[in-house]
Amino acid sequence: MATSQNPFIQADGKKPTCMEMLQTILDGEATREQKDYFKQHMDGCMPCYKEYNVDMAIKELLKAKCCGGNCPEGLVEQIKAKVNSTIA
Ligand SMILES: [Zn+2]
């Protein structure tokens, strides 16, 4: 019996890193399966949990501040770097 397969594993068998999984989720490109898997993964992975929540908080903030959520490319990264340096 196979342990629950990581749905993020690509066709070539390459196992994605936490960051790659997170990026897929945040880009809105994840399948339902991948989202479910990641939610479980987050329970035991503090860096992912932290990063995910910081990212979501930033996106919500930007959505509220920017018209239609059309934020300049790179702005999210800048804020994230700032937030990360404070919570690290
Ligand atoms: Zn992780």
Short mmCIF file of C-alpha atoms and ligand atoms in Angstrom, two decimals:
data_model
loop_
_atom_site.label_atom_id
_atom_site.label_comp_id
_atom_site.label_asym_id
_atom_site.label_seq_id
_atom_site.Cartn_x
_atom_site.Cartn_y
_atom_site.Cartn_z
CA MET A 1 0.00 0.00 0.00
CA ALA A 2 1.42 3.32 -1.01
CA THR A 3 1.62 6.18 1.39
CA SER A 4 -0.40 9.16 0.26
CA GLN A 5 1.22 10.32 -2.94
CA ASN A 6 2.44 13.88 -3.08
CA PRO A 7 0.33 15.42 -5.86
CA PHE A 8 3.01 18.01 -6.44
CA ILE A 9 5.46 15.44 -7.74
CA GLN A 10 5.94 16.09 -11.42
CA ALA A 11 5.83 13.63 -14.27
CA ASP A 12 9.61 13.27 -14.15
CA GLY A 13 9.41 12.22 -10.50
CA LYS A 14 11.03 15.39 -9.21
CA LYS A 15 9.96 16.16 -5.67
CA PRO A 16 9.13 19.82 -5.23
CA THR A 17 10.50 21.86 -2.38
CA CYS A 18 8.28 23.55 0.18
CA MET A 19 8.75 26.84 -1.63
CA GLU A 20 7.73 25.38 -4.98
CA MET A 21 4.59 23.90 -3.49
CA LEU A 22 3.79 27.16 -1.77
CA GLN A 23 4.34 29.10 -4.96
CA THR A 24 1.92 26.89 -6.87
CA ILE A 25 -0.74 27.46 -4.24
CA LEU A 26 -0.20 31.18 -4.09
CA ASP A 27 -0.24 31.48 -7.86
CA GLY A 28 -3.67 29.92 -7.79
CA GLU A 29 -2.49 27.11 -10.04
CA ALA A 30 -2.87 24.30 -7.56
CA THR A 31 -5.44 21.58 -8.03
CA ARG A 32 -7.84 20.68 -5.27
CA GLU A 33 -5.72 17.64 -4.51
CA GLN A 34 -2.63 19.75 -4.18
CA LYS A 35 -4.36 22.23 -1.91
CA ASP A 36 -5.56 19.45 0.37
CA TYR A 37 -2.12 17.93 0.48
CA PHE A 38 -0.50 21.24 1.24
CA LYS A 39 -2.94 21.96 4.05
CA GLN A 40 -1.91 18.71 5.70
CA HIS A 41 1.73 19.41 5.06
CA MET A 42 1.43 22.83 6.68
CA ASP A 43 0.29 21.30 9.94
CA GLY A 44 3.72 19.80 10.41
CA CYS A 45 5.83 22.36 8.61
CA MET A 46 6.26 25.63 10.46
CA PRO A 47 8.14 27.48 7.72
CA CYS A 48 5.34 26.74 5.26
CA TYR A 49 2.66 27.69 7.74
CA LYS A 50 4.32 30.98 8.51
CA GLU A 51 5.11 31.79 4.92
CA TYR A 52 1.64 30.89 3.72
CA ASN A 53 -0.10 33.05 6.27
CA VAL A 54 2.21 35.98 5.72
CA ASP A 55 1.58 35.74 2.01
CA MET A 56 -2.15 35.56 2.41
CA ALA A 57 -2.13 38.52 4.78
CA ILE A 58 -0.15 40.56 2.30
CA LYS A 59 -2.41 39.65 -0.58
CA GLU A 60 -5.49 40.61 1.40
CA LEU A 61 -3.87 43.86 2.38
CA LEU A 62 -2.96 44.68 -1.19
CA LYS A 63 -6.38 43.73 -2.44
CA ALA A 64 -7.87 46.18 0.00
CA LYS A 65 -5.40 48.94 -0.83
CA CYS A 66 -4.93 48.60 -4.57
CA CYS A 67 -7.63 49.12 -7.14
CA GLY A 68 -8.73 45.74 -8.39
CA GLY A 69 -5.66 44.05 -6.99
CA ASN A 70 -3.46 45.18 -9.88
CA CYS A 71 -0.33 45.57 -7.84
CA PRO A 72 2.99 46.37 -9.42
CA GLU A 73 5.15 43.33 -10.00
CA GLY A 74 7.70 42.98 -7.22
CA LEU A 75 5.74 44.87 -4.62
CA VAL A 76 4.57 41.71 -2.90
CA GLU A 77 8.13 40.44 -2.82
CA GLN A 78 9.35 43.65 -1.24
CA ILE A 79 6.73 43.56 1.47
CA LYS A 80 7.34 39.88 2.07
CA ALA A 81 11.04 40.44 2.55
CA LYS A 82 10.27 43.11 5.06
CA VAL A 83 7.76 40.99 6.95
CA ASN A 84 10.08 38.00 6.94
CA SER A 85 12.90 39.97 8.43
CA THR A 86 10.63 40.99 11.28
CA ILE A 87 9.17 37.55 12.08
CA ALA A 88 12.30 35.50 11.46
ZN ZN B 1 6.94 22.76 4.07
#
